[in-house]
mmCIF file of C-alpha atoms in Angstrom:
data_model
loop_
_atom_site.group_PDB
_atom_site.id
_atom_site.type_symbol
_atom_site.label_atom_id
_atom_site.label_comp_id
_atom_site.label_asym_id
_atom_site.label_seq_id
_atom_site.Cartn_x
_atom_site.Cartn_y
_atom_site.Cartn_z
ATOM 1 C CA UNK A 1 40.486 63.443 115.392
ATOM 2 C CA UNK A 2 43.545 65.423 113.856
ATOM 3 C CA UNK A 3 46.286 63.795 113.497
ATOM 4 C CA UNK A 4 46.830 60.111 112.571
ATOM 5 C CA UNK A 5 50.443 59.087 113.522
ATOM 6 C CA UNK A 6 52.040 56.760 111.787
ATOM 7 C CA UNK A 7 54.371 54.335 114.417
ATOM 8 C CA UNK A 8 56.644 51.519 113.234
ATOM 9 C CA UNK A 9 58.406 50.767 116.662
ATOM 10 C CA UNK A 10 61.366 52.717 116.286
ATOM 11 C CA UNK A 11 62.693 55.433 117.910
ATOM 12 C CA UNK A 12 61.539 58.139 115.297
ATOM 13 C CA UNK A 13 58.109 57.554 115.242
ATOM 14 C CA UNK A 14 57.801 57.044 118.826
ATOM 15 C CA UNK A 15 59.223 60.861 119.348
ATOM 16 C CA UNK A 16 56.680 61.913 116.704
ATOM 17 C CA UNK A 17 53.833 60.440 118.604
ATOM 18 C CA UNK A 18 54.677 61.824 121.870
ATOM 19 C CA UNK A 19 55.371 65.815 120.362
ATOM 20 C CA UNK A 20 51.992 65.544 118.791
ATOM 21 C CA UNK A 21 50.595 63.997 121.843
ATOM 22 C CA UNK A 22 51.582 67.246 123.814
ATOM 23 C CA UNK A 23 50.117 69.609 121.480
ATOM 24 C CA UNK A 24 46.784 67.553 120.760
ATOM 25 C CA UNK A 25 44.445 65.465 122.933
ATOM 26 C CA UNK A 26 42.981 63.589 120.214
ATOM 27 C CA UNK A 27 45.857 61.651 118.236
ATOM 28 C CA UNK A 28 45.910 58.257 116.709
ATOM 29 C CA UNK A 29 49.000 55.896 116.522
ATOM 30 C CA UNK A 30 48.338 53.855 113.450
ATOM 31 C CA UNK A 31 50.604 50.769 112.632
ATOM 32 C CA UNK A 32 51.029 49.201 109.561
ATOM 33 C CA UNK A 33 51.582 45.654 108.797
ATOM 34 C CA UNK A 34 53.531 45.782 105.259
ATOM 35 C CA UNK A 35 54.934 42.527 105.288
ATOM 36 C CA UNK A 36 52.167 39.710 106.659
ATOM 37 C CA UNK A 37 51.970 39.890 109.832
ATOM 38 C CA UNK A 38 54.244 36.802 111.694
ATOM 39 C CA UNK A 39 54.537 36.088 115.133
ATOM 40 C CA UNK A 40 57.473 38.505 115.737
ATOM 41 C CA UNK A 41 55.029 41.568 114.428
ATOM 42 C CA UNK A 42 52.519 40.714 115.519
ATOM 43 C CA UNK A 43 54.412 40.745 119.491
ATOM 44 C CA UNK A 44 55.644 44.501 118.076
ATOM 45 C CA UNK A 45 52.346 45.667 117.489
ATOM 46 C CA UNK A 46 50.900 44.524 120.773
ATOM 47 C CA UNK A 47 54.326 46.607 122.496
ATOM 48 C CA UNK A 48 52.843 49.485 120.670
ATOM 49 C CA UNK A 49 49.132 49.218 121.738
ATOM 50 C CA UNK A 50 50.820 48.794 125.718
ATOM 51 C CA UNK A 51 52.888 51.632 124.976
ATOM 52 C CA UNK A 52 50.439 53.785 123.302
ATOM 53 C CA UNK A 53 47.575 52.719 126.156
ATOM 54 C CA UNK A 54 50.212 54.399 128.860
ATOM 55 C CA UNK A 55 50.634 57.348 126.754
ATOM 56 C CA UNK A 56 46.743 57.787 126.818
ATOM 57 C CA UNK A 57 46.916 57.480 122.933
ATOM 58 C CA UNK A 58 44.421 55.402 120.950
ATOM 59 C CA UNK A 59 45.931 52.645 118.653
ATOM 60 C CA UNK A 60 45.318 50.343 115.610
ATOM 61 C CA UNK A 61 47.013 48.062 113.576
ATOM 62 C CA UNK A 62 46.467 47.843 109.408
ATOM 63 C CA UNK A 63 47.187 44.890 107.550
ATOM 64 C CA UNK A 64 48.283 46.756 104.271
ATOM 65 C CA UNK A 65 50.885 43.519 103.607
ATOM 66 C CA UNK A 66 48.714 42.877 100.294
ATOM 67 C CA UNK A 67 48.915 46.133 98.812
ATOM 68 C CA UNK A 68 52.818 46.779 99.808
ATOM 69 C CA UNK A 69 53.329 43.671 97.849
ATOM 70 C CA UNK A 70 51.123 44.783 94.477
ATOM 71 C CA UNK A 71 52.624 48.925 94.785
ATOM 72 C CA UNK A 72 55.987 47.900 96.335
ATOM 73 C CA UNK A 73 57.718 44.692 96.137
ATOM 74 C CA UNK A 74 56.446 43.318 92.705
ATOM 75 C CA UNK A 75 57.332 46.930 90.833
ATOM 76 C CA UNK A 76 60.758 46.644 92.694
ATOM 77 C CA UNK A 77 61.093 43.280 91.197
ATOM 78 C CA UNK A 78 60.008 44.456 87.531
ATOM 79 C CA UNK A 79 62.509 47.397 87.653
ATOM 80 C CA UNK A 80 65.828 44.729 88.135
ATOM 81 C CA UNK A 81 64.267 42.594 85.291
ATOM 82 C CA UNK A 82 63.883 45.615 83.461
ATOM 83 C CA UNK A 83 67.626 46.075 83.696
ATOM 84 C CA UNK A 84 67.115 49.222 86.284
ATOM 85 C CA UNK A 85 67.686 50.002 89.296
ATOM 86 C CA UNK A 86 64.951 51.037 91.656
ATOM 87 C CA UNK A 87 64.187 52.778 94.749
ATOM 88 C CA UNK A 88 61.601 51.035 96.704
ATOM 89 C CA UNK A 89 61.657 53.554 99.992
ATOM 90 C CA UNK A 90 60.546 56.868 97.902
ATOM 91 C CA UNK A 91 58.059 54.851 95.967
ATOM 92 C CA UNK A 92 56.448 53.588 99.633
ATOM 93 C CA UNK A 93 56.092 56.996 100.631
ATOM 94 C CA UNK A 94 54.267 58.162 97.896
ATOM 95 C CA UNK A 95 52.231 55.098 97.309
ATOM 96 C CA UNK A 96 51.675 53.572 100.650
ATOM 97 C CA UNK A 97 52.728 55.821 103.728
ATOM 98 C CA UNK A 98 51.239 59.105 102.222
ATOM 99 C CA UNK A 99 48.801 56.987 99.927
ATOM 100 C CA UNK A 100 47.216 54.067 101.712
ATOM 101 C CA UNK A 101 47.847 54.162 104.855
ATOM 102 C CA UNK A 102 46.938 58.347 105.004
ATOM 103 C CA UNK A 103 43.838 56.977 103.208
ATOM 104 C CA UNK A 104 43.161 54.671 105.781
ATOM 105 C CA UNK A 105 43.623 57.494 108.626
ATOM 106 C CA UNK A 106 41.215 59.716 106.976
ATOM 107 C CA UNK A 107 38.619 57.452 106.906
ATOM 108 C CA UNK A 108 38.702 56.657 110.456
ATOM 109 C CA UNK A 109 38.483 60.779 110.495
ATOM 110 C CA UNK A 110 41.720 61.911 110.880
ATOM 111 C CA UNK A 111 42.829 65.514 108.906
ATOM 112 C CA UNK A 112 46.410 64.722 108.073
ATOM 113 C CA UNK A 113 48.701 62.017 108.907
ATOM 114 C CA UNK A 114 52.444 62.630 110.907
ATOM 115 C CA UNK A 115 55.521 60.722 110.636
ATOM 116 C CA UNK A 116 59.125 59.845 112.320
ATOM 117 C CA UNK A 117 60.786 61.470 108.650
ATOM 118 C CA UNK A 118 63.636 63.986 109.019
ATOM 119 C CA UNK A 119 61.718 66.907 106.682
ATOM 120 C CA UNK A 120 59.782 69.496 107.183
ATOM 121 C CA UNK A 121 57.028 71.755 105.248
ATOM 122 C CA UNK A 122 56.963 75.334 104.879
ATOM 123 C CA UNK A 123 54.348 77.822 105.532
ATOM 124 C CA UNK A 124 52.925 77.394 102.095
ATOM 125 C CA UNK A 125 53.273 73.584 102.426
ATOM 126 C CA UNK A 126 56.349 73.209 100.193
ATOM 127 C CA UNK A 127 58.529 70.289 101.186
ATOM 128 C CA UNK A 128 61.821 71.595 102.594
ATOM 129 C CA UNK A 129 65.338 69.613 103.985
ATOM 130 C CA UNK A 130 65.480 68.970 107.407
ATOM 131 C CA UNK A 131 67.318 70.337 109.964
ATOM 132 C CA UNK A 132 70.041 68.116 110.507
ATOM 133 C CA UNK A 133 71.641 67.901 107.347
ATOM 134 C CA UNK A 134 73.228 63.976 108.324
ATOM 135 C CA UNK A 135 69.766 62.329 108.573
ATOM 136 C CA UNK A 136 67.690 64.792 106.248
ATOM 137 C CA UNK A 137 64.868 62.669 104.411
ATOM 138 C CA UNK A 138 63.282 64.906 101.736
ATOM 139 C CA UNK A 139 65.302 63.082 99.702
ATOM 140 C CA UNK A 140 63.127 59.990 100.029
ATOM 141 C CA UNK A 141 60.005 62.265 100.268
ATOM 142 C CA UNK A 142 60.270 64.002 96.908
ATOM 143 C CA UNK A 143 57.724 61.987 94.911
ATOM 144 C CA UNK A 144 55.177 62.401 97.209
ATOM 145 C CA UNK A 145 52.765 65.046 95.499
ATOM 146 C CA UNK A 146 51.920 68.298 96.289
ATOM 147 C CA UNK A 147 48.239 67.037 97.408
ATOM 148 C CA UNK A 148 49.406 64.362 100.165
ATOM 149 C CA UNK A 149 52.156 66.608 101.467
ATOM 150 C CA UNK A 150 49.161 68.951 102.579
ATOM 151 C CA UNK A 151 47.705 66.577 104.562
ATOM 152 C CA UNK A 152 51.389 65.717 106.259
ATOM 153 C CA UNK A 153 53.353 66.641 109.241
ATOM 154 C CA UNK A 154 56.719 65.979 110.150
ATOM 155 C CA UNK A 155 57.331 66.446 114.045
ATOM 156 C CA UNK A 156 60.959 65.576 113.617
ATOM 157 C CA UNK A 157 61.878 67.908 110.970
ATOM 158 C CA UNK A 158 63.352 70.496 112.939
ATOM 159 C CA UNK A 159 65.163 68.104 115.489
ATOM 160 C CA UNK A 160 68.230 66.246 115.087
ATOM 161 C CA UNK A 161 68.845 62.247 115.115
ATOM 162 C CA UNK A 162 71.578 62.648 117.695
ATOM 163 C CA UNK A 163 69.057 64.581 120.311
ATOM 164 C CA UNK A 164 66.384 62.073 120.005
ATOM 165 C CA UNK A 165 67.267 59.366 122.153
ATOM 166 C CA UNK A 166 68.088 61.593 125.017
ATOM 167 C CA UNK A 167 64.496 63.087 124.802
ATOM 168 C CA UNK A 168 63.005 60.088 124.619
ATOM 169 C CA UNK A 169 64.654 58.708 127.574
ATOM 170 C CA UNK A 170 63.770 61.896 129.084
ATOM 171 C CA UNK A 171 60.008 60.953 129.195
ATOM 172 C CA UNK A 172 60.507 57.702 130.229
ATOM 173 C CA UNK A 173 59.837 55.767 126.749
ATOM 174 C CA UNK A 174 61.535 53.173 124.888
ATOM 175 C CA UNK A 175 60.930 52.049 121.641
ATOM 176 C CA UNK A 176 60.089 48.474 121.052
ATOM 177 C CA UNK A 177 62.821 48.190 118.312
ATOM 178 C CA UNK A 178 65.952 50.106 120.118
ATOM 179 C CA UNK A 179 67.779 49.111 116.948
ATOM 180 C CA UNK A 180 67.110 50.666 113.986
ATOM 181 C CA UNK A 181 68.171 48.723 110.071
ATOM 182 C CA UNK A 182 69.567 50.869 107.479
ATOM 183 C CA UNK A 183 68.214 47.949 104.745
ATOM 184 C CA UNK A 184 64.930 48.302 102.753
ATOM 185 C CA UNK A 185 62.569 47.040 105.302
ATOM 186 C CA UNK A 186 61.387 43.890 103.131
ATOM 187 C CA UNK A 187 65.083 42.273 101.721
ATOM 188 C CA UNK A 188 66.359 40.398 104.425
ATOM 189 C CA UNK A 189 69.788 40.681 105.219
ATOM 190 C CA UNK A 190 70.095 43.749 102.606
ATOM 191 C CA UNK A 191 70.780 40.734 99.979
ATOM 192 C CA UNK A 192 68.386 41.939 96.642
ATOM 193 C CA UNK A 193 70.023 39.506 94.729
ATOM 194 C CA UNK A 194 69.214 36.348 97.021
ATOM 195 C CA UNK A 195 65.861 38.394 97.450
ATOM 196 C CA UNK A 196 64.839 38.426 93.585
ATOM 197 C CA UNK A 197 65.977 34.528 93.195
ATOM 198 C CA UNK A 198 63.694 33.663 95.897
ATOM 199 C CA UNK A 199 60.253 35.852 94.254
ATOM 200 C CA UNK A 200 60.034 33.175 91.451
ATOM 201 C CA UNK A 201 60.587 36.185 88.947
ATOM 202 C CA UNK A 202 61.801 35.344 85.372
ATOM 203 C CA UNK A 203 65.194 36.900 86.024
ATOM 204 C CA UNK A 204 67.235 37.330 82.711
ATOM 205 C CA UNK A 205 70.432 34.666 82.663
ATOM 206 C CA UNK A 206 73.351 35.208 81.325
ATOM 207 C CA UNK A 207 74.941 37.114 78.907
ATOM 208 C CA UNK A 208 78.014 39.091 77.527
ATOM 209 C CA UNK A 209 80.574 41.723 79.399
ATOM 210 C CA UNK A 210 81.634 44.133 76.413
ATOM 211 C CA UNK A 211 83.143 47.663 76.202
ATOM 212 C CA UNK A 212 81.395 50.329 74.307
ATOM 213 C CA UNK A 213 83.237 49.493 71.279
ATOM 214 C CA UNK A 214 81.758 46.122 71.267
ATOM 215 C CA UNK A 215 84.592 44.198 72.289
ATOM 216 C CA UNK A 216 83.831 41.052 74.183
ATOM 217 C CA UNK A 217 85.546 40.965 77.795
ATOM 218 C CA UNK A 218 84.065 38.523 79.876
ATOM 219 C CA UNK A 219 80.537 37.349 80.437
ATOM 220 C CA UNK A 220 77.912 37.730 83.676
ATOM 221 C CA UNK A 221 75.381 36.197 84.757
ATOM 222 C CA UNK A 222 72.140 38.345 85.212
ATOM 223 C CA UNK A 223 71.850 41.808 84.272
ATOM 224 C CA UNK A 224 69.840 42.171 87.705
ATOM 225 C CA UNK A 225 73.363 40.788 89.549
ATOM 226 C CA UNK A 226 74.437 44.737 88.723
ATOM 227 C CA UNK A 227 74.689 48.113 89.070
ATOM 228 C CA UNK A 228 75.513 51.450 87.729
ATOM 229 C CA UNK A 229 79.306 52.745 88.380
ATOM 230 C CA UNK A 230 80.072 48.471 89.984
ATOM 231 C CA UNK A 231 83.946 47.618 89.991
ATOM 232 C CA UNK A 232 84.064 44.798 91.987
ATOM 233 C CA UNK A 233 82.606 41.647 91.478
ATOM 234 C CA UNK A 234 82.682 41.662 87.481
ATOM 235 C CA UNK A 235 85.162 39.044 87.177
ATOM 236 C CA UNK A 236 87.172 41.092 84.356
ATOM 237 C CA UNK A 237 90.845 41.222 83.626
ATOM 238 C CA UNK A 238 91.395 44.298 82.185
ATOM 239 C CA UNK A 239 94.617 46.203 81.826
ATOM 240 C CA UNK A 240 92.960 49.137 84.223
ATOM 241 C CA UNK A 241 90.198 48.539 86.254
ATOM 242 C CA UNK A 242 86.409 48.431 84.680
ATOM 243 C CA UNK A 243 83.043 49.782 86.202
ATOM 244 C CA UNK A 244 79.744 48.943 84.676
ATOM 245 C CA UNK A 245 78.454 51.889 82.605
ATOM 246 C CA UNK A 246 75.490 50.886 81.014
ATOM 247 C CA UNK A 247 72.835 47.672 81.131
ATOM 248 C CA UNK A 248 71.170 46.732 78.110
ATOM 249 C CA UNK A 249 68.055 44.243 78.446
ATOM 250 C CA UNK A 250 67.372 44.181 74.736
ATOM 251 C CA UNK A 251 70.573 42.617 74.356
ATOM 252 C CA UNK A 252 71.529 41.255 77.448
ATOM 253 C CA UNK A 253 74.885 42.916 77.859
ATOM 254 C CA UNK A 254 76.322 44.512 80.219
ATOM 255 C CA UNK A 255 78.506 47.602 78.906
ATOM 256 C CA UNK A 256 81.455 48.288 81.046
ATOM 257 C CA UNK A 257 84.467 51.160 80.385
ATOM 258 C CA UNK A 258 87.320 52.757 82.394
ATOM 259 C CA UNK A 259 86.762 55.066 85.235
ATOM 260 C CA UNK A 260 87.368 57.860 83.068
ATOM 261 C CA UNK A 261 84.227 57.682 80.714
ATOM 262 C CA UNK A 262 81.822 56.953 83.705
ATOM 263 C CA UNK A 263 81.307 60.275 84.616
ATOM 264 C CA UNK A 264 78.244 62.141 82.802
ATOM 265 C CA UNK A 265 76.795 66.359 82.603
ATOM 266 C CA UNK A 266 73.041 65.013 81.905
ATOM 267 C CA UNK A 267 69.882 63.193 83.053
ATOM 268 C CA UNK A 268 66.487 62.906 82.615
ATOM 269 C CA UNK A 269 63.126 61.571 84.506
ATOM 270 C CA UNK A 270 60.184 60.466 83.748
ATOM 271 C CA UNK A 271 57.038 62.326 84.637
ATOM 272 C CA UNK A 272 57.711 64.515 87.339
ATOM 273 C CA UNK A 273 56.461 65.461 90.553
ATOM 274 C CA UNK A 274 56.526 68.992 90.556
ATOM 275 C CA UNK A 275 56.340 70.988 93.625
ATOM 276 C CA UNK A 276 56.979 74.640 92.653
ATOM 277 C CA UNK A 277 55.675 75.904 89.608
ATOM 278 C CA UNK A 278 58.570 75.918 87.520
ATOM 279 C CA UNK A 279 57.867 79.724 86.673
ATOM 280 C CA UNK A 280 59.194 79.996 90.517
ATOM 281 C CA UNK A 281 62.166 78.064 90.235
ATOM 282 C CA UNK A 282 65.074 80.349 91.250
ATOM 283 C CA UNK A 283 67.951 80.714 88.320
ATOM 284 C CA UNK A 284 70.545 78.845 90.386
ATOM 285 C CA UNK A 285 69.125 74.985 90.975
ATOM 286 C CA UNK A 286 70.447 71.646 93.136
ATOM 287 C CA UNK A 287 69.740 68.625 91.858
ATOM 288 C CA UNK A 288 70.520 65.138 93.638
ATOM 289 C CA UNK A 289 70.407 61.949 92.394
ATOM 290 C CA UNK A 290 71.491 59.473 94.612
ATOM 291 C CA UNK A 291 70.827 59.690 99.170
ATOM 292 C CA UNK A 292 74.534 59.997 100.179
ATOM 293 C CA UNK A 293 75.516 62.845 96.897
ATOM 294 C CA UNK A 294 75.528 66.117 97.913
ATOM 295 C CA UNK A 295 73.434 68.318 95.718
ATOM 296 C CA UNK A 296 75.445 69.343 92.585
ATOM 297 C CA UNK A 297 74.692 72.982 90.758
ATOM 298 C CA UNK A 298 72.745 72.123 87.526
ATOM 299 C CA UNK A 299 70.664 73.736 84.884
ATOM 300 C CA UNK A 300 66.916 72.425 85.041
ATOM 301 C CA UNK A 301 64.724 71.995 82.469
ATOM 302 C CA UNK A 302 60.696 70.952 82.638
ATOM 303 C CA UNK A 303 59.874 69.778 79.156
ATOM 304 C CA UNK A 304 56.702 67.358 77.992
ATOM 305 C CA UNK A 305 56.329 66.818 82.287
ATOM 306 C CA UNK A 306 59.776 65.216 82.113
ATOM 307 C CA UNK A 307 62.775 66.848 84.281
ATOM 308 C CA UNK A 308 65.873 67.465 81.929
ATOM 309 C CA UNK A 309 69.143 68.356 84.087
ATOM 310 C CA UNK A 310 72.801 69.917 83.378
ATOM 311 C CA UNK A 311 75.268 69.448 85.773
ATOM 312 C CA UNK A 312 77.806 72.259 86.025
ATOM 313 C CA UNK A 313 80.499 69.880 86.094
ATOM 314 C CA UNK A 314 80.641 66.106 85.519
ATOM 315 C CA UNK A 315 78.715 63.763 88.125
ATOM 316 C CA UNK A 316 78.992 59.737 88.530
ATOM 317 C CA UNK A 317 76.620 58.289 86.277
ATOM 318 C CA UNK A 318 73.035 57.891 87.961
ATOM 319 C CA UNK A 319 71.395 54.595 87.797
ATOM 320 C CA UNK A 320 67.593 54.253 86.086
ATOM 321 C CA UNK A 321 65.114 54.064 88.638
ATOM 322 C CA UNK A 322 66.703 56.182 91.221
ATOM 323 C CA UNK A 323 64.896 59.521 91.784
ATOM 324 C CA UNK A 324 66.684 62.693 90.928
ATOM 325 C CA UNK A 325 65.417 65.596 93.130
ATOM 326 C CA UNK A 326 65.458 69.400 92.332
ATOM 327 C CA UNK A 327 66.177 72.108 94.814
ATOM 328 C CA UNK A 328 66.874 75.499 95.680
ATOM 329 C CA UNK A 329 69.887 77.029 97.728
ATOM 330 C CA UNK A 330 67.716 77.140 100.992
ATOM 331 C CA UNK A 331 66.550 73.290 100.489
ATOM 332 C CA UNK A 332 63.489 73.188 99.003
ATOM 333 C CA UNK A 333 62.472 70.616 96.587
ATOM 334 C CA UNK A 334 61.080 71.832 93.550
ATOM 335 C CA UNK A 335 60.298 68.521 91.456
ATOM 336 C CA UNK A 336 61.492 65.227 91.290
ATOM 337 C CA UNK A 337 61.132 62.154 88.870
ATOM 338 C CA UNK A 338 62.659 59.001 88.393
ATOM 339 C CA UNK A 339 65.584 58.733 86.500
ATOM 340 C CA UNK A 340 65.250 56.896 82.761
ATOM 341 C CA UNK A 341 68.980 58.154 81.315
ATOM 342 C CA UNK A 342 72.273 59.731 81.327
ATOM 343 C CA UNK A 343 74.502 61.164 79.526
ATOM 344 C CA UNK A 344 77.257 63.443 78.129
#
C-alpha cells in the first residue's frame, strides 16, 4: 500500500481521496475517531465505508479518542490555566494527524499518509503555502517536523476551496458532512469558556483588572475568561477604551492599557521546529503569528533552539501559545515555535 488517506467526512478529504485514487490502485481511507465515538459518528463512519466501498477504496476506522484527549484536549486545558492562550489545531497535526494516526497507517503498511490540508511540499520536501492564498493551511502545519512532512502529501495544495465542490459534484460524490465548522472540532458551539468549566479543571477565580502602573480598575473573574488585545467584555469604565495587554497567573491580574501601548516590534518561541537550516534562510523573512495576519517583514533570529523575531514595524501583540511561523517571500516556512512573549 502507498498512500494512507486520511478522511473526516468533509468535502476536503473526500477530494483528496478520490485524486489519489486516480493516480494509485492501492489507497487506504483511514478515519479517525478523536472524540469517542457516539451514535452520530459512528453513522459518519459507516457513510464513509459505503462511500469508500463504491469508490473501490479500502476503509478503516481508528479509535484514537484516548490519545486526542491525553496530546490534545488536556494540554489545551493546561495552557488557559496557565494564563495562555493555545492553539489546539497545529498541535493535532503534529501530534496526532502526522503523529498517531500516520503511525497507525504505516503499520498497516502504508509509505506516507495524504490529507484534505490547503499546503503543499516542494521538491526537496519543504513545506510551502498553498495555492489559494484565502484557505492556505501551512499556517496550521508549521510544527509538524521535518521527518513527518516526508512521509506527507497534500492533494489539495495546488487547488482552490472555491473549485472543489464543483469537482466533486463532477464525479458524482458527496460528502457525508456537506457543512463544514470553522470551530475547533472538540468545543461545542465554539464556547472554550463553557468548555473549560465543564472539564472539572481547577480554573483560577477571580482576581484584579489593573493598568501597568498598578492602578486598580476593576476586577474579573478568571484569567482563562481572556485574551490578548480583548476590549469588550472587561466590564471597565475607563476614560478611553481598554484592551487586555498582558495576563499574569502568578498574580492573578489581568493587565490592561490603551490601544496605543498594545502594539509590540518583538516575540519569541519556544523550541522551534525548524525546517530550513537557518544558514539558508534568505536575508528578507515573513513571520506570522496569528491565521487571519498577513505575514509582516521581520528580522529572525535562531538562538539556544528558540525563534527570536523583529518586526519592521509595530504588530498587535501576539498571545502565548499561538504559533509564530517563519517564511520566505515565495511562502515557504522556515521554522516555527510557539509563542512564550512579546514585547517592545
Amino acid at each position: 500500500m502507498s498512500t494512507a488517506v486520511a478522511v473526516s467526512g468533509g468535502m476536503d478529504s473526500l477530494l483528496a481521496l478520490a485524486l489519489l485514487r486516480d493516480q494509485e490502485p492501492d489507497v487506504l481511507a483511514l478515519h479517525a475517531h478523536f472524540l469517542p465515538p457516539d451514535a452520530a459518528q459512528l453513522a459518519l463512519a459507516e457513510a464513509l465505508a459505503r462511500q469508500c466501498a463504491a469508490l473501490g477504496v479500502a476503509f478503516e476506522a481508528v479509535d484514537l479518542s484516548g490519545e486526542f484527549r491525553r496530546e490534545v484536549i488536556e494540554p489545551f486545558v493546561a495552557a488557559y490555566v496557565d494564563g495562555k492562550t493555545p492553539n489546539p489545531c497545529a498541535g493535532c497535526n503534529r501530534d496526532m494527524k502526522f503523529g498517531l494516526l500516520a503511525e497507525h497507517a504505516a503499520r498497516l503498511g502504508a509509505r506516507r499518509i495524504a490529507t484534505g490540508h490547503y499546503a503543499r511540499l516542494g521538491e526537496s520536501g519543504e513545506l510551502l503555502r498553498g495555492a489559494d492564498p484565502v484557505k492556505d493551511q501551512s499556517y496550521f502545519l508549521s510544527l509538524v517536523p521535518a521527518a513527518s512532512l516526508a512521509r506527507a502529501c497534500f492533494p489539495l495544495g495546488g487547488w482552490r476551496k472555491a473549485d472543489v465542490p464543483a469537482e466533486l459534484a463532477r464525479r458524482g460524490l458527496a460528502p457525508p458532512l456537506p457543512r463544514e465548522s470553522q470551530e475547533v472540532c472538540f468545543i461545542p458551539g465554539d464556547d472554550y469558556r463553557a468548555f473549560l468549566e465543564a472539564q472539572g479543571a481547577r480554573l483560577p477565580g477571580p482576581g484584579p483588572i489593573l493598568l501597568e502602573d498598578g492602578r486598580r480598575v476593576g476586577g474579573h473573574k478568571g484569567l482563562w475568561r481572556h485574551t490578548i488585545g480583548q476590549r469588550k467584555g472587561l466590564g471597565v469604565a475607563w476614560s478611553e477604551p481598554l484592551y487586555v495587554l498582558e495576563k499574569r497567573p502568578e498574580a492573578n491580574a489581568l493587565i490592561v492599557c490603551p490601544k496605543s501601548a498594545l502594539d509590540v516590534l518583538e516575540c519569541s518561541t519556544e523550541m522551534a521546529n525548524v525546517l530550513v537550516h537557518p544558514q539558508d534562510w534568505p536575508q528578507e523573512t515573513l513571520a506570522q503569528t496569528c491565521y487571519r495576519q498577513r505575514p509582516r517583514p521581520v528580522g529572525a533570529e535562531l538562538k539556544d533552539g528558540r525563534l527570536r523575531l523583529r518586526f519592521h514595524a509595530p504588530i498587535p501583540r501576539p498571545a502565548p501559545g499561538q504559533t509564530a511561523a517563519l517564511y520566505d517571500a515565495s511562502g515557504r516556512v522556515l521554522a516555527a515555535g510557539v509563542i512564550t512573549g512579546a514585547g517592545a
